[in-house]
Amino acid sequence: MEYADGKVKDLQIAYIGGGSRGWAWTFMTDLAMDEELSGTIRLYDIDAEAAKHNEIIGNRLSAREDVVGKWNYTVSDSLQSALTGADFIVISILPGTFDEMAVDVHMPERLGIYQSVGDTAGPGGAMRALRTIPMYVEIAQAIRAYAPKAWVINYTNPMSLCVKTLYYVFPEIKAFGCCHEVFGTQKVLKGILEETMGLKDVKREDIQVNVLGINHFTWFDYASYKGIDLFPIYRKYTEEHKEDGYKEADKNWANSTFECAHIVKFDLFRKYGLIAAAGDRHLVEFMPGVGDSYLKDPETVKRWKFGLTTVDWRKKDLQERLAKSARLAAGEEEIELKPTGEEGIQLIKALCGLTRKISNVNIPNTGHQIANLPESAVVETNAVFERDAIRPLYAGELPEQIKELVDPHVANHERILKAAILCDFDLVVEAFLEDPQVKGRASREQVEELVRDMLRSTAKYLPEGWKKYL
Amino acid sequence: MEYADGKVKDLQIAYIGGGSRGWAWTFMTDLAMDEELSGTIRLYDIDAEAAKHNEIIGNRLSAREDVVGKWNYTVSDSLQSALTGADFIVISILPGTFDEMAVDVHMPERLGIYQSVGDTAGPGGAMRALRTIPMYVEIAQAIRAYAPKAWVINYTNPMSLCVKTLYYVFPEIKAFGCCHEVFGTQKVLKGILEETMGLKDVKREDIQVNVLGINHFTWFDYASYKGIDLFPIYRKYTEEHKEDGYKEADKNWANSTFECAHIVKFDLFRKYGLIAAAGDRHLVEFMPGVGDSYLKDPETVKRWKFGLTTVDWRKKDLQERLAKSARLAAGEEEIELKPTGEEGIQLIKALCGLTRKISNVNIPNTGHQIANLPESAVVETNAVFERDAIRPLYAGELPEQIKELVDPHVANHERILKAAILCDFDLVVEAFLEDPQVKGRASREQVEELVRDMLRSTAKYLPEGWKKYL
Amino acid sequence: MEYADGKVKDLQIAYIGGGSRGWAWTFMTDLAMDEELSGTIRLYDIDAEAAKHNEIIGNRLSAREDVVGKWNYTVSDSLQSALTGADFIVISILPGTFDEMAVDVHMPERLGIYQSVGDTAGPGGAMRALRTIPMYVEIAQAIRAYAPKAWVINYTNPMSLCVKTLYYVFPEIKAFGCCHEVFGTQKVLKGILEETMGLKDVKREDIQVNVLGINHFTWFDYASYKGIDLFPIYRKYTEEHKEDGYKEADKNWANSTFECAHIVKFDLFRKYGLIAAAGDRHLVEFMPGVGDSYLKDPETVKRWKFGLTTVDWRKKDLQERLAKSARLAAGEEEIELKPTGEEGIQLIKALCGLTRKISNVNIPNTGHQIANLPESAVVETNAVFERDAIRPLYAGELPEQIKELVDPHVANHERILKAAILCDFDLVVEAFLEDPQVKGRASREQVEELVRDMLRSTAKYLPEGWKKYL
Amino acid sequence: MEYADGKVKDLQIAYIGGGSRGWAWTFMTDLAMDEELSGTIRLYDIDAEAAKHNEIIGNRLSAREDVVGKWNYTVSDSLQSALTGADFIVISILPGTFDEMAVDVHMPERLGIYQSVGDTAGPGGAMRALRTIPMYVEIAQAIRAYAPKAWVINYTNPMSLCVKTLYYVFPEIKAFGCCHEVFGTQKVLKGILEETMGLKDVKREDIQVNVLGINHFTWFDYASYKGIDLFPIYRKYTEEHKEDGYKEADKNWANSTFECAHIVKFDLFRKYGLIAAAGDRHLVEFMPGVGDSYLKDPETVKRWKFGLTTVDWRKKDLQERLAKSARLAAGEEEIELKPTGEEGIQLIKALCGLTRKISNVNIPNTGHQIANLPESAVVETNAVFERDAIRPLYAGELPEQIKELVDPHVANHERILKAAILCDFDLVVEAFLEDPQVKGRASREQVEELVRDMLRSTAKYLPEGWKKYL
Ligand SMILES: [Mg+2]
Ligand SMILES: [Mg+2]
Ligand SMILES: [Mg+2]
Ligand SMILES: [Mg+2]
């Protein structure tokens, strides 16, 4: 890469999982609309054909006249060639297929355990991690060997464990994880502010928050807009809308598997005093499964107005995206140049020195950014991004009650990483038993059987070491 | 205070030491030029007449047509009335008079100990602290009683000990210390960048640095301008200019008691690899007094091209400022509306929510912002200022060699605070003996005699408890 | 001191508070019965006559034929002369008189706050600390000046704050605090073991315990006798005797102001799972005063079968001890040579190298002996005593529930030390308000008035600095 | 196990590596001479025949009339059967054969790297660890499954990494490592004391020391015998005997591969001020290989008067032990009942509650027993052993200079554990390069080739995962 006059040229970005039909196009769109960056995107994917498609789509986009960000898209046929010489590495992969995800999400239902997402915590998150971690071990080793100074941006879930694995294998890695759930909650605050105060065109980025927690279970203990403290406004709103929640202008929880009415979030505010900063579908998976669980059964879920993301839906959605991919590659459809709301490009620019930016990020807690979590935990807090540096802000302490909710997940991250690299069945069972969604809802025997069945059903994407248990 | 539409009205600022002939006018100037803030400045000073003068000067300024920042200046006749209801408290006082400062700076010369400033470290800094700390104990108690939620900005030296005392007495205080030495070094970098790269109009604030250390002995381990790493540029420059240093356009070290040629700073870079970020006059006072001390004797000082600030000079300067005060109050002279380069007003605006700002600040290390200094140390690092919040950035670790230079000063801060509140003679002797400028250069007996003489000669401004030793 | 052939000769022990009518004789008795130590006891007391009496009593004892431990007792007329050359320093003083103690114990009763001891926590403990800390500042300064290498044994209450003050003033001091409450609880365990298992002559020292907590509020999370776990035995006993408690052979709580039936202790075991290891009179003062307080009123106290130690009783007791002192000095009565059960002499012997001993001790938590208390807390745990060294054992963590009980006292120790050295009225009020016995039971105004009255009534023994509030 | 009247009956001890021809007989001897313990020893070994031999030898010994400690020796044919129901688990195994050890010790000589032992640090220690760790993963998993409450005593080298692996896999394990090097140094002190002070029959256990460091690289910062400080005595002796060293009565370094003249130890005392507490053969392997290395070449080794333990010697020695095993099993030779000087049995007795004992032990630093090493390091310090508990003593801080020697080994323990479980070639190379014996003495290419050759030559005892590199 080369900096001159406020622009960076010849930036080399390796994109692992570059065959994606979805997030890749988001990334291309943002790149296309920014004139201060240019260079090469090296697409790497185990599905080489998919990568090839995106190469075509990307280069077609770059060639358009209305596109100011010009990039050269190429397919790399090995990790080594993708990484060697890269300035940035983007990782966004799907570990396994939707068949494996169906096991993650739905098999635990036999014990009454419903999962709204199933990719982060809970049995689904754990199983997905067991497939993902070995891949991340390999990726980290490759980065250490071929691009040890590159910045690594992770988008894959389970976020905390992906980032944790990268740092475990290669502690000097310059990696961080990005997730937009916080932005979603900023938008909720923006909407409430506009609705209640009559303000217009509040920018999402101007909702300043202090972020603390772990990915998909983050919290704000501070939210301001200019000279206005948003906490009293939020408090009043949550009291008045505890039943109907907050409805985004263009979204409707009842029509979408991804949306929610935010009343779980409102309820958590009432109980814990902080603003939970992820979609309700994610938040509920971190909470205890016994007692008044938001995920008790499908009826309860309906009452709390969020959706259970079925894998059937995902499969159908994939078909549509495959079709779209074909159309894009064939030039039958064009990518629409509309800002996506992602900050990825902004962060890359900041790391190139073009701006200085404060944003939320998932990295190990080595700066003690959350004072009462261990250094080894991967946490999500704000950080300053500047040329070749990320500096976490001191986010303070989690309140004791919330810390008690977070602690078992942090402990499970340690446990699952260990389970994955040792192929240790008992540790998986322990992780399930300690997961709040499982704890107290099934016997050890039931859990052992579930773990065994889930391993068996996803064995195709698991290392050899698990064979002995199956 | 009241926020509306991007402005803050009716801000109440208590100014302790408001009779100042110097910094007060700087503050007034900045306030006068900013149209987003308005309110009342409550001037409090033990010299009531001086405060009265500034009331007149301030209100006269506010009345000018070319002034956009309108403030009401009033004199408060007690700490209680100044503080009650204040949103911000600014403290900038002179503990004692220049007669006491003459003792601080010059009496140690009898042991061959020359001090270029004498208000921070060394015998002078310690004695000044013994006078200052009791005042700060009282101020902190008053803030706790009358304005516990106000933001407190300290400008008095010794900075670290003033801030430390405030937090010691009232741990919940929202206090921080501001110093412009870092800005001075950013300006040096800006100048070198312009000189060597042919750039123009680089803004001081765009020289992004990572600040770590203690006040007047801060360091940069990172310095960037946009996409450019300033370290290789600085390295080259310091090698080529190790003898002549860097000369600021409008400044000449040989003509001024405050200036320097920065060759101490260049020499420290060669030895330690980081950019020392204070004026050379300050830096040298933290370094060992034995061996190749930059402060060995006046000849050595001359060779290193910085000045020993004599108190005679300060006394003369005061006379001029007194005269100017009279002229300003009488309307015979006008304050010039020129930006002063201080960030105080900017920080106040950020704390009001009008902006978000990253700046260097002196606060306790409770956020572990410097990972290898104790939590109780008052450190200087960057922090984010936003509405009603300061969040330190994680600054990393001091390199081992620099930490060894910093450690004795951090230890002396503890010792001197303790000595001041216990009126403990032996602790002062110990603090002198452990100060790097004194260590190894005088016997315990000599130091005991020096301490006794210095206490005796400044007794007028010291608490009763010291009497028993004099 | 001089070691040879398993004995230590010419040991120099300074005894501050050496005019005591009580503990001094205990100490003399133990010294008299041990043939491995000899030397000089330097008695220092502000009541010089009392010290003189003990000189006579001590030397008379040493002269007896049945006495194997020969010591020379002398009166020192200054701290300097007592300390210079001392190997050990014993401190056991009464800060003020019983008139001040009457204020400590009884004045808070006007707010319904009853204190069973009033010398450690609660309003009484705090006021006593305000008198004691200035004396300990002076003692610590004297030790630093005249005997910096001597071992210092503290017996004065409030223990934690006395030890804390010594280390605050002179961090390198080799000081520790001894208290026999733990021994008392070991004796209860011994008694229960003998009673339930039919064992005989179990030695108190063979009841091995893991001690953790703060003085007078210590806990055992482990208690063994040889191969036997005492926890199940204790659990069973406390269930069967929750009403009648445990009755020591030669003691009866109803007859004595110092005794108890241990049913508070049993109740705490039921609630918290650990064995509280101090007399019930002490334990209750650390517990919350609202809700089911053991100290709600005299009737409640009676129901829990412990005594409120009245100061009238103490005054009467003193008269008897004064009379005894006169008889002992006159040779009309002899000291009885019976082991006292104190470990002080054993610890001195261990520090001389004659034995190696594990015992409980009060020192700062600088070895992280209690992992979840701050380093600056003075804690009580086991330590190994050997020649010129005390090495704390790792005691582990306080269980979360008990930590919540301990935390406000640890915080108050910081607060009260600070209040005492700054003469800071508001900090005393805050300390009262945060004390669990006071918290929630009185308004700030009531507490301010109480503090003012207590300070006024004990002003004779307080530093000048308090005058301004009275 | 069952405790009654000062004895423990029916103790179940699993002995992993129970086919040993050497240490097993030491253990049997100590058991045979102690009348307070009895029970069953379950011998488990991958060499079932060897275990069978020891079963015969053990039972034959137990049957002797002069034996007071009666034990039943049995062979277990699986880890599961050995562990289920065990109270104690002893692990003492040889990972691989002497052929692999020959690779460990001698192959690095091609780069000029001579190793005196080759089982702890250096290339040999690392390679041995790569073979051992997978076995310990399996053992730890088995203990977690079958005997999670049992006490585990490790004797296998590399000690630190064996203990570290056990805790990594099963953090709740009650494991510790025993090594007699410290005893050896206590004996040196005892000998010097007797020699210089004319004392007789000083007991090794009465040489009280404060132990701090890591296994085979431990240090004393304190050594006393009763009232006598041994440091001045040791200092004088080392100065007078810097050339000839200290000669144990019955030992001669020149005749034995295991002995030394202790002049390395004396030299380290001169340089670092503490007493190094392991045999010189071990100590030298931890020191830098560049500069004045004690291991520069065989001539240097000779000058420093210690031996390079050749594997040929070990192989010959094994032949003798095999022959002895046959004779013992056949009853042609009897085990001699002479105390072995090991403390293993004493520690077991303490953990049974029969005694309370202070001894040195290898465990994770979770009690912060060494204040300036990380919690995750396995350290060697003193601890108190009592019924079902080990409580580390606070050992203080390693002096800065020694910490700098220890740090790279602690870092390598992390690295090698990770390398072993990930089968990560680059981490092994990094570990070699960071090992002080290798650092600065070979290029990365040379080291990569050496690592590859060593892995290849020992592949039979390494996991599959390494195949891809060979
Ligand atoms: Mg996400
Ligand atoms: Mg300054
Ligand atoms: Mg006591
Ligand atoms: Mg060993």
Short mmCIF file of N, CA, C and O and ligand atoms in Angstrom, two decimals, chain C residues 119-120 155-157 159 178-182 215-216 282 362 380, ligand 3:
data_model
loop_
_atom_site.label_atom_id
_atom_site.label_comp_id
_atom_site.label_asym_id
_atom_site.label_seq_id
_atom_site.Cartn_x
_atom_site.Cartn_y
_atom_site.Cartn_z
N ASP C 119 -14.76 -1.37 70.27
CA ASP C 119 -13.36 -0.96 70.09
C ASP C 119 -12.81 -1.30 68.70
O ASP C 119 -11.63 -1.11 68.45
N THR C 120 -13.65 -1.82 67.81
CA THR C 120 -13.12 -2.31 66.54
C THR C 120 -13.87 -1.68 65.37
O THR C 120 -13.32 -0.89 64.63
N TYR C 155 -0.73 -5.27 69.93
CA TYR C 155 -1.88 -5.88 70.61
C TYR C 155 -3.03 -4.89 70.78
O TYR C 155 -4.09 -5.26 71.25
N THR C 156 -2.80 -3.63 70.41
CA THR C 156 -3.82 -2.60 70.63
C THR C 156 -4.96 -2.72 69.62
O THR C 156 -4.72 -3.06 68.47
N ASN C 157 -6.16 -2.37 70.05
CA ASN C 157 -7.29 -2.25 69.14
C ASN C 157 -7.59 -0.78 68.88
O ASN C 157 -7.28 0.06 69.71
N MET C 159 -7.22 -3.20 65.97
CA MET C 159 -6.06 -3.90 65.41
C MET C 159 -5.75 -3.53 63.96
O MET C 159 -4.64 -3.12 63.63
N CYS C 178 -1.30 -9.35 66.79
CA CYS C 178 -1.72 -10.63 67.37
C CYS C 178 -3.04 -10.49 68.11
O CYS C 178 -3.24 -9.54 68.86
N CYS C 179 -3.88 -11.48 67.97
CA CYS C 179 -5.18 -11.47 68.62
C CYS C 179 -5.53 -12.92 68.94
O CYS C 179 -5.23 -13.82 68.16
N HIS C 180 -6.16 -13.16 70.08
CA HIS C 180 -6.42 -14.55 70.44
C HIS C 180 -7.83 -15.04 70.13
O HIS C 180 -8.21 -16.12 70.58
N GLU C 181 -8.60 -14.26 69.39
CA GLU C 181 -9.97 -14.71 69.10
C GLU C 181 -9.98 -16.03 68.33
O GLU C 181 -10.82 -16.89 68.58
N VAL C 182 -9.05 -16.17 67.41
CA VAL C 182 -8.98 -17.43 66.65
C VAL C 182 -8.74 -18.61 67.58
O VAL C 182 -9.34 -19.68 67.42
N ASN C 215 -9.42 -8.79 61.29
CA ASN C 215 -9.41 -9.00 62.73
C ASN C 215 -10.79 -8.86 63.37
O ASN C 215 -11.52 -7.92 63.10
N HIS C 216 -11.10 -9.81 64.21
CA HIS C 216 -12.40 -9.91 64.93
C HIS C 216 -13.54 -10.27 63.99
O HIS C 216 -14.69 -10.31 64.42
N HIS C 282 -17.76 -9.87 69.25
CA HIS C 282 -17.09 -9.17 68.16
C HIS C 282 -17.85 -9.35 66.85
O HIS C 282 -18.06 -8.40 66.11
N ASN C 362 -2.06 -10.54 61.77
CA ASN C 362 -2.66 -9.40 61.07
C ASN C 362 -1.57 -8.59 60.40
O ASN C 362 -0.75 -7.96 61.07
N GLU C 380 -6.28 -10.91 58.30
CA GLU C 380 -5.82 -11.92 59.25
C GLU C 380 -5.85 -13.28 58.58
O GLU C 380 -6.90 -13.75 58.15
MG MG E 3 -8.45 -9.01 69.65
#
